[in-house]
Amino acid sequence: AGPLTAQAVRKLQRSAGLEVDGLAGPRTRAALSAAGIEPRFGPGLIIVPPVGYLESLALARAAEMVFTDSGGLQREAYWMGTPCVTLRRETEWIETVDAGANIPIDPAGGAPELIRAVAEHRRRWRNGGSWSPTAYGAGDAAERIASAIEPLVG
């Protein structure tokens, strides 16, 4: 899948006019290097050194789109309003898919799958639209809990 991934990224860059910045953790970067893939991505893919949690959130928030296989990043992108393409056939965060914020793809599908997902997100969100960020609650759990236990403690 390594050479196919590199080929898919290059094709995506050409066909979608997308500048791709890549974040890769130490294990991913080592795997890319070991497979001889990293240098073949071309100038549009920038693999930055590992960053901390807050930096990764800032990068995801500023991105046009996030590509990941990380469940955590799928949810973070959802809450930040950044469309996500999940590089897995399925996700445990189905609410993000139902909201239209996340499109899982089969990585074996290569460039056509990736290009389809990017085009779909761009079609959905090109005019600045957004999804409701309340699939996991409205952020008022503390107030609801306090209201529920207040009668018990007087």
mmCIF file with all atom_site columns, C-alpha atoms in Angstrom:
data_model
loop_
_atom_site.group_PDB
_atom_site.id
_atom_site.type_symbol
_atom_site.label_atom_id
_atom_site.label_alt_id
_atom_site.label_comp_id
_atom_site.label_asym_id
_atom_site.label_entity_id
_atom_site.label_seq_id
_atom_site.pdbx_PDB_ins_code
_atom_site.Cartn_x
_atom_site.Cartn_y
_atom_site.Cartn_z
_atom_site.occupancy
_atom_site.B_iso_or_equiv
_atom_site.pdbx_formal_charge
_atom_site.auth_seq_id
_atom_site.auth_comp_id
_atom_site.auth_asym_id
_atom_site.auth_atom_id
_atom_site.pdbx_PDB_model_num
ATOM 1   C CA . ALA A 1 1   ? 0.000   0.000  0.000  1.00 0.00 ? 1   ALA A CA 1
ATOM 2   C CA . GLY A 1 2   ? 2.971   2.361  0.512  1.00 0.00 ? 2   GLY A CA 1
ATOM 3   C CA . PRO A 1 3   ? 3.719   3.154  -3.142 1.00 0.00 ? 3   PRO A CA 1
ATOM 4   C CA . LEU A 1 4   ? -0.015  3.325  -3.841 1.00 0.00 ? 4   LEU A CA 1
ATOM 5   C CA . THR A 1 5   ? -0.416  5.896  -1.065 1.00 0.00 ? 5   THR A CA 1
ATOM 6   C CA . ALA A 1 6   ? 2.360   8.067  -2.491 1.00 0.00 ? 6   ALA A CA 1
ATOM 7   C CA . GLN A 1 7   ? 0.832   7.769  -5.956 1.00 0.00 ? 7   GLN A CA 1
ATOM 8   C CA . ALA A 1 8   ? -2.628  8.629  -4.594 1.00 0.00 ? 8   ALA A CA 1
ATOM 9   C CA . VAL A 1 9   ? -1.316  11.736 -2.841 1.00 0.00 ? 9   VAL A CA 1
ATOM 10  C CA . ARG A 1 10  ? 0.461   12.973 -5.990 1.00 0.00 ? 10  ARG A CA 1
ATOM 11  C CA . LYS A 1 11  ? -2.642  12.343 -8.112 1.00 0.00 ? 11  LYS A CA 1
ATOM 12  C CA . LEU A 1 12  ? -4.815  14.098 -5.532 1.00 0.00 ? 12  LEU A CA 1
ATOM 13  C CA . GLN A 1 13  ? -2.522  17.115 -5.583 1.00 0.00 ? 13  GLN A CA 1
ATOM 14  C CA . ARG A 1 14  ? -2.706  17.343 -9.373 1.00 0.00 ? 14  ARG A CA 1
ATOM 15  C CA . SER A 1 15  ? -6.415  16.725 -9.810 1.00 0.00 ? 15  SER A CA 1
ATOM 16  C CA . ALA A 1 16  ? -7.766  18.656 -6.837 1.00 0.00 ? 16  ALA A CA 1
ATOM 17  C CA . GLY A 1 17  ? -5.253  21.493 -6.796 1.00 0.00 ? 17  GLY A CA 1
ATOM 18  C CA . LEU A 1 18  ? -4.678  20.672 -3.153 1.00 0.00 ? 18  LEU A CA 1
ATOM 19  C CA . GLU A 1 19  ? -1.594  21.577 -1.208 1.00 0.00 ? 19  GLU A CA 1
ATOM 20  C CA . VAL A 1 20  ? -1.063  18.667 1.109  1.00 0.00 ? 20  VAL A CA 1
ATOM 21  C CA . ASP A 1 21  ? 0.735   19.140 4.398  1.00 0.00 ? 21  ASP A CA 1
ATOM 22  C CA . GLY A 1 22  ? 1.360   15.940 6.239  1.00 0.00 ? 22  GLY A CA 1
ATOM 23  C CA . LEU A 1 23  ? 1.766   15.327 9.924  1.00 0.00 ? 23  LEU A CA 1
ATOM 24  C CA . ALA A 1 24  ? 3.467   12.088 10.730 1.00 0.00 ? 24  ALA A CA 1
ATOM 25  C CA . GLY A 1 25  ? 4.367   10.647 14.103 1.00 0.00 ? 25  GLY A CA 1
ATOM 26  C CA . PRO A 1 26  ? 7.717   8.952  14.692 1.00 0.00 ? 26  PRO A CA 1
ATOM 27  C CA . ARG A 1 27  ? 6.460   5.435  13.858 1.00 0.00 ? 27  ARG A CA 1
ATOM 28  C CA . THR A 1 28  ? 4.722   6.575  10.674 1.00 0.00 ? 28  THR A CA 1
ATOM 29  C CA . ARG A 1 29  ? 7.738   8.543  9.556  1.00 0.00 ? 29  ARG A CA 1
ATOM 30  C CA . ALA A 1 30  ? 10.023  5.555  10.264 1.00 0.00 ? 30  ALA A CA 1
ATOM 31  C CA . ALA A 1 31  ? 7.687   3.278  8.284  1.00 0.00 ? 31  ALA A CA 1
ATOM 32  C CA . LEU A 1 32  ? 7.643   5.737  5.359  1.00 0.00 ? 32  LEU A CA 1
ATOM 33  C CA . SER A 1 33  ? 11.431  5.955  5.391  1.00 0.00 ? 33  SER A CA 1
ATOM 34  C CA . ALA A 1 34  ? 11.908  2.186  5.702  1.00 0.00 ? 34  ALA A CA 1
ATOM 35  C CA . ALA A 1 35  ? 9.611   1.642  2.727  1.00 0.00 ? 35  ALA A CA 1
ATOM 36  C CA . GLY A 1 36  ? 11.457  4.294  0.713  1.00 0.00 ? 36  GLY A CA 1
ATOM 37  C CA . ILE A 1 37  ? 8.235   6.261  0.328  1.00 0.00 ? 37  ILE A CA 1
ATOM 38  C CA . GLU A 1 38  ? 8.900   9.526  2.150  1.00 0.00 ? 38  GLU A CA 1
ATOM 39  C CA . PRO A 1 39  ? 11.119  11.189 -0.477 1.00 0.00 ? 39  PRO A CA 1
ATOM 40  C CA . ARG A 1 40  ? 8.693   10.331 -3.294 1.00 0.00 ? 40  ARG A CA 1
ATOM 41  C CA . PHE A 1 41  ? 5.757   12.432 -2.090 1.00 0.00 ? 41  PHE A CA 1
ATOM 42  C CA . GLY A 1 42  ? 7.011   15.540 -3.841 1.00 0.00 ? 42  GLY A CA 1
ATOM 43  C CA . PRO A 1 43  ? 7.096   19.222 -2.907 1.00 0.00 ? 43  PRO A CA 1
ATOM 44  C CA . GLY A 1 44  ? 3.405   19.529 -2.002 1.00 0.00 ? 44  GLY A CA 1
ATOM 45  C CA . LEU A 1 45  ? 3.660   17.162 0.935  1.00 0.00 ? 45  LEU A CA 1
ATOM 46  C CA . ILE A 1 46  ? 5.480   18.471 3.935  1.00 0.00 ? 46  ILE A CA 1
ATOM 47  C CA . ILE A 1 47  ? 6.044   16.045 6.746  1.00 0.00 ? 47  ILE A CA 1
ATOM 48  C CA . VAL A 1 48  ? 6.643   18.068 9.879  1.00 0.00 ? 48  VAL A CA 1
ATOM 49  C CA . PRO A 1 49  ? 8.433   16.762 12.933 1.00 0.00 ? 49  PRO A CA 1
ATOM 50  C CA . PRO A 1 50  ? 6.225   15.306 15.641 1.00 0.00 ? 50  PRO A CA 1
ATOM 51  C CA . VAL A 1 51  ? 4.260   17.997 17.449 1.00 0.00 ? 51  VAL A CA 1
ATOM 52  C CA . GLY A 1 52  ? 2.426   18.119 20.745 1.00 0.00 ? 52  GLY A CA 1
ATOM 53  C CA . TYR A 1 53  ? -1.297  17.777 21.232 1.00 0.00 ? 53  TYR A CA 1
ATOM 54  C CA . LEU A 1 54  ? -2.061  21.521 21.193 1.00 0.00 ? 54  LEU A CA 1
ATOM 55  C CA . GLU A 1 55  ? 0.065   22.075 18.092 1.00 0.00 ? 55  GLU A CA 1
ATOM 56  C CA . SER A 1 56  ? -1.677  19.206 16.304 1.00 0.00 ? 56  SER A CA 1
ATOM 57  C CA . LEU A 1 57  ? -5.043  20.768 17.177 1.00 0.00 ? 57  LEU A CA 1
ATOM 58  C CA . ALA A 1 58  ? -3.918  24.126 15.797 1.00 0.00 ? 58  ALA A CA 1
ATOM 59  C CA . LEU A 1 59  ? -2.728  22.504 12.566 1.00 0.00 ? 59  LEU A CA 1
ATOM 60  C CA . ALA A 1 60  ? -5.970  20.528 12.182 1.00 0.00 ? 60  ALA A CA 1
ATOM 61  C CA . ARG A 1 61  ? -8.079  23.613 12.872 1.00 0.00 ? 61  ARG A CA 1
ATOM 62  C CA . ALA A 1 62  ? -6.226  25.603 10.209 1.00 0.00 ? 62  ALA A CA 1
ATOM 63  C CA . ALA A 1 63  ? -6.410  22.795 7.637  1.00 0.00 ? 63  ALA A CA 1
ATOM 64  C CA . GLU A 1 64  ? -8.881  22.672 4.780  1.00 0.00 ? 64  GLU A CA 1
ATOM 65  C CA . MET A 1 65  ? -9.243  18.967 5.470  1.00 0.00 ? 65  MET A CA 1
ATOM 66  C CA . VAL A 1 66  ? -7.728  16.324 7.739  1.00 0.00 ? 66  VAL A CA 1
ATOM 67  C CA . PHE A 1 67  ? -6.613  12.878 6.534  1.00 0.00 ? 67  PHE A CA 1
ATOM 68  C CA . THR A 1 68  ? -6.109  10.366 9.330  1.00 0.00 ? 68  THR A CA 1
ATOM 69  C CA . ASP A 1 69  ? -6.603  6.872  10.627 1.00 0.00 ? 69  ASP A CA 1
ATOM 70  C CA . SER A 1 70  ? -6.639  8.152  14.210 1.00 0.00 ? 70  SER A CA 1
ATOM 71  C CA . GLY A 1 71  ? -9.957  7.940  16.009 1.00 0.00 ? 71  GLY A CA 1
ATOM 72  C CA . GLY A 1 72  ? -8.983  10.810 18.274 1.00 0.00 ? 72  GLY A CA 1
ATOM 73  C CA . LEU A 1 73  ? -8.158  13.136 15.410 1.00 0.00 ? 73  LEU A CA 1
ATOM 74  C CA . GLN A 1 74  ? -11.457 12.279 13.703 1.00 0.00 ? 74  GLN A CA 1
ATOM 75  C CA . ARG A 1 75  ? -13.348 13.588 16.733 1.00 0.00 ? 75  ARG A CA 1
ATOM 76  C CA . GLU A 1 76  ? -11.109 16.611 17.189 1.00 0.00 ? 76  GLU A CA 1
ATOM 77  C CA . ALA A 1 77  ? -11.602 17.598 13.540 1.00 0.00 ? 77  ALA A CA 1
ATOM 78  C CA . TYR A 1 78  ? -15.375 17.190 14.002 1.00 0.00 ? 78  TYR A CA 1
ATOM 79  C CA . TRP A 1 79  ? -15.430 19.508 17.031 1.00 0.00 ? 79  TRP A CA 1
ATOM 80  C CA . MET A 1 80  ? -13.236 22.084 15.261 1.00 0.00 ? 80  MET A CA 1
ATOM 81  C CA . GLY A 1 81  ? -15.335 22.123 12.097 1.00 0.00 ? 81  GLY A CA 1
ATOM 82  C CA . THR A 1 82  ? -12.600 20.666 9.859  1.00 0.00 ? 82  THR A CA 1
ATOM 83  C CA . PRO A 1 83  ? -13.752 18.021 7.354  1.00 0.00 ? 83  PRO A CA 1
ATOM 84  C CA . CYS A 1 84  ? -12.018 14.661 7.823  1.00 0.00 ? 84  CYS A CA 1
ATOM 85  C CA . VAL A 1 85  ? -11.189 11.773 5.524  1.00 0.00 ? 85  VAL A CA 1
ATOM 86  C CA . THR A 1 86  ? -10.588 8.625  7.544  1.00 0.00 ? 86  THR A CA 1
ATOM 87  C CA . LEU A 1 87  ? -8.111  6.294  5.897  1.00 0.00 ? 87  LEU A CA 1
ATOM 88  C CA . ARG A 1 88  ? -9.969  3.198  7.058  1.00 0.00 ? 88  ARG A CA 1
ATOM 89  C CA . ARG A 1 89  ? -13.056 1.466  5.684  1.00 0.00 ? 89  ARG A CA 1
ATOM 90  C CA . GLU A 1 90  ? -14.952 2.087  8.908  1.00 0.00 ? 90  GLU A CA 1
ATOM 91  C CA . THR A 1 91  ? -14.821 4.247  11.992 1.00 0.00 ? 91  THR A CA 1
ATOM 92  C CA . GLU A 1 92  ? -15.929 3.862  15.572 1.00 0.00 ? 92  GLU A CA 1
ATOM 93  C CA . TRP A 1 93  ? -17.105 7.502  15.454 1.00 0.00 ? 93  TRP A CA 1
ATOM 94  C CA . ILE A 1 94  ? -20.126 6.935  13.219 1.00 0.00 ? 94  ILE A CA 1
ATOM 95  C CA . GLU A 1 95  ? -21.723 10.168 14.494 1.00 0.00 ? 95  GLU A CA 1
ATOM 96  C CA . THR A 1 96  ? -19.051 12.127 12.617 1.00 0.00 ? 96  THR A CA 1
ATOM 97  C CA . VAL A 1 97  ? -20.004 10.300 9.427  1.00 0.00 ? 97  VAL A CA 1
ATOM 98  C CA . ASP A 1 98  ? -23.728 10.816 10.043 1.00 0.00 ? 98  ASP A CA 1
ATOM 99  C CA . ALA A 1 99  ? -23.097 14.555 10.481 1.00 0.00 ? 99  ALA A CA 1
ATOM 100 C CA . GLY A 1 100 ? -21.250 14.680 7.144  1.00 0.00 ? 100 GLY A CA 1
ATOM 101 C CA . ALA A 1 101 ? -18.005 15.727 8.834  1.00 0.00 ? 101 ALA A CA 1
ATOM 102 C CA . ASN A 1 102 ? -16.100 12.514 8.152  1.00 0.00 ? 102 ASN A CA 1
ATOM 103 C CA . ILE A 1 103 ? -15.800 10.244 5.125  1.00 0.00 ? 103 ILE A CA 1
ATOM 104 C CA . PRO A 1 104 ? -14.168 6.849  5.701  1.00 0.00 ? 104 PRO A CA 1
ATOM 105 C CA . ILE A 1 105 ? -12.451 5.405  2.638  1.00 0.00 ? 105 ILE A CA 1
ATOM 106 C CA . ASP A 1 106 ? -10.836 2.103  1.793  1.00 0.00 ? 106 ASP A CA 1
ATOM 107 C CA . PRO A 1 107 ? -7.109  2.872  1.517  1.00 0.00 ? 107 PRO A CA 1
ATOM 108 C CA . ALA A 1 108 ? -6.790  0.051  -1.007 1.00 0.00 ? 108 ALA A CA 1
ATOM 109 C CA . GLY A 1 109 ? -8.986  2.180  -3.313 1.00 0.00 ? 109 GLY A CA 1
ATOM 110 C CA . GLY A 1 110 ? -6.023  4.505  -3.820 1.00 0.00 ? 110 GLY A CA 1
ATOM 111 C CA . ALA A 1 111 ? -6.292  7.815  -5.610 1.00 0.00 ? 111 ALA A CA 1
ATOM 112 C CA . PRO A 1 112 ? -9.883  7.417  -6.894 1.00 0.00 ? 112 PRO A CA 1
ATOM 113 C CA . GLU A 1 113 ? -11.217 6.923  -3.347 1.00 0.00 ? 113 GLU A CA 1
ATOM 114 C CA . LEU A 1 114 ? -9.186  9.826  -1.991 1.00 0.00 ? 114 LEU A CA 1
ATOM 115 C CA . ILE A 1 115 ? -10.185 12.154 -4.826 1.00 0.00 ? 115 ILE A CA 1
ATOM 116 C CA . ARG A 1 116 ? -13.861 11.195 -4.420 1.00 0.00 ? 116 ARG A CA 1
ATOM 117 C CA . ALA A 1 117 ? -13.774 11.980 -0.689 1.00 0.00 ? 117 ALA A CA 1
ATOM 118 C CA . VAL A 1 118 ? -12.040 15.337 -1.197 1.00 0.00 ? 118 VAL A CA 1
ATOM 119 C CA . ALA A 1 119 ? -14.529 16.304 -3.918 1.00 0.00 ? 119 ALA A CA 1
ATOM 120 C CA . GLU A 1 120 ? -17.466 15.294 -1.707 1.00 0.00 ? 120 GLU A CA 1
ATOM 121 C CA . HIS A 1 121 ? -16.237 17.391 1.225  1.00 0.00 ? 121 HIS A CA 1
ATOM 122 C CA . ARG A 1 122 ? -15.578 20.351 -1.028 1.00 0.00 ? 122 ARG A CA 1
ATOM 123 C CA . ARG A 1 123 ? -19.047 20.046 -2.545 1.00 0.00 ? 123 ARG A CA 1
ATOM 124 C CA . ARG A 1 124 ? -20.682 19.861 0.890  1.00 0.00 ? 124 ARG A CA 1
ATOM 125 C CA . TRP A 1 125 ? -18.755 22.643 2.579  1.00 0.00 ? 125 TRP A CA 1
ATOM 126 C CA . ARG A 1 126 ? -17.572 25.010 -0.181 1.00 0.00 ? 126 ARG A CA 1
ATOM 127 C CA . ASN A 1 127 ? -19.894 27.837 0.847  1.00 0.00 ? 127 ASN A CA 1
ATOM 128 C CA . GLY A 1 128 ? -18.775 27.910 4.460  1.00 0.00 ? 128 GLY A CA 1
ATOM 129 C CA . GLY A 1 129 ? -21.479 25.568 5.716  1.00 0.00 ? 129 GLY A CA 1
ATOM 130 C CA . SER A 1 130 ? -20.967 23.485 8.810  1.00 0.00 ? 130 SER A CA 1
ATOM 131 C CA . TRP A 1 131 ? -22.421 20.590 10.723 1.00 0.00 ? 131 TRP A CA 1
ATOM 132 C CA . SER A 1 132 ? -23.926 20.690 14.193 1.00 0.00 ? 132 SER A CA 1
ATOM 133 C CA . PRO A 1 133 ? -21.196 19.984 16.784 1.00 0.00 ? 133 PRO A CA 1
ATOM 134 C CA . THR A 1 134 ? -23.688 18.502 19.250 1.00 0.00 ? 134 THR A CA 1
ATOM 135 C CA . ALA A 1 135 ? -23.572 14.802 18.354 1.00 0.00 ? 135 ALA A CA 1
ATOM 136 C CA . TYR A 1 136 ? -21.736 14.134 21.608 1.00 0.00 ? 136 TYR A CA 1
ATOM 137 C CA . GLY A 1 137 ? -23.718 16.606 23.729 1.00 0.00 ? 137 GLY A CA 1
ATOM 138 C CA . ALA A 1 138 ? -24.292 20.318 23.972 1.00 0.00 ? 138 ALA A CA 1
ATOM 139 C CA . GLY A 1 139 ? -21.532 21.045 26.502 1.00 0.00 ? 139 GLY A CA 1
ATOM 140 C CA . ASP A 1 140 ? -23.931 21.537 29.357 1.00 0.00 ? 140 ASP A CA 1
ATOM 141 C CA . ALA A 1 141 ? -23.434 18.267 31.248 1.00 0.00 ? 141 ALA A CA 1
ATOM 142 C CA . ALA A 1 142 ? -22.061 19.949 34.387 1.00 0.00 ? 142 ALA A CA 1
ATOM 143 C CA . GLU A 1 143 ? -25.095 22.218 34.690 1.00 0.00 ? 143 GLU A CA 1
ATOM 144 C CA . ARG A 1 144 ? -27.496 19.317 34.151 1.00 0.00 ? 144 ARG A CA 1
ATOM 145 C CA . ILE A 1 145 ? -25.722 17.193 36.774 1.00 0.00 ? 145 ILE A CA 1
ATOM 146 C CA . ALA A 1 146 ? -25.756 20.066 39.284 1.00 0.00 ? 146 ALA A CA 1
ATOM 147 C CA . SER A 1 147 ? -29.474 20.597 38.682 1.00 0.00 ? 147 SER A CA 1
ATOM 148 C CA . ALA A 1 148 ? -30.154 16.902 39.164 1.00 0.00 ? 148 ALA A CA 1
ATOM 149 C CA . ILE A 1 149 ? -28.295 16.549 42.467 1.00 0.00 ? 149 ILE A CA 1
ATOM 150 C CA . GLU A 1 150 ? -29.271 19.925 43.984 1.00 0.00 ? 150 GLU A CA 1
ATOM 151 C CA . PRO A 1 151 ? -32.582 18.598 45.381 1.00 0.00 ? 151 PRO A CA 1
ATOM 152 C CA . LEU A 1 152 ? -30.700 15.699 47.001 1.00 0.00 ? 152 LEU A CA 1
ATOM 153 C CA . VAL A 1 153 ? -28.241 17.882 48.930 1.00 0.00 ? 153 VAL A CA 1
ATOM 154 C CA . GLY A 1 154 ? -30.652 20.646 49.826 1.00 0.00 ? 154 GLY A CA 1
#
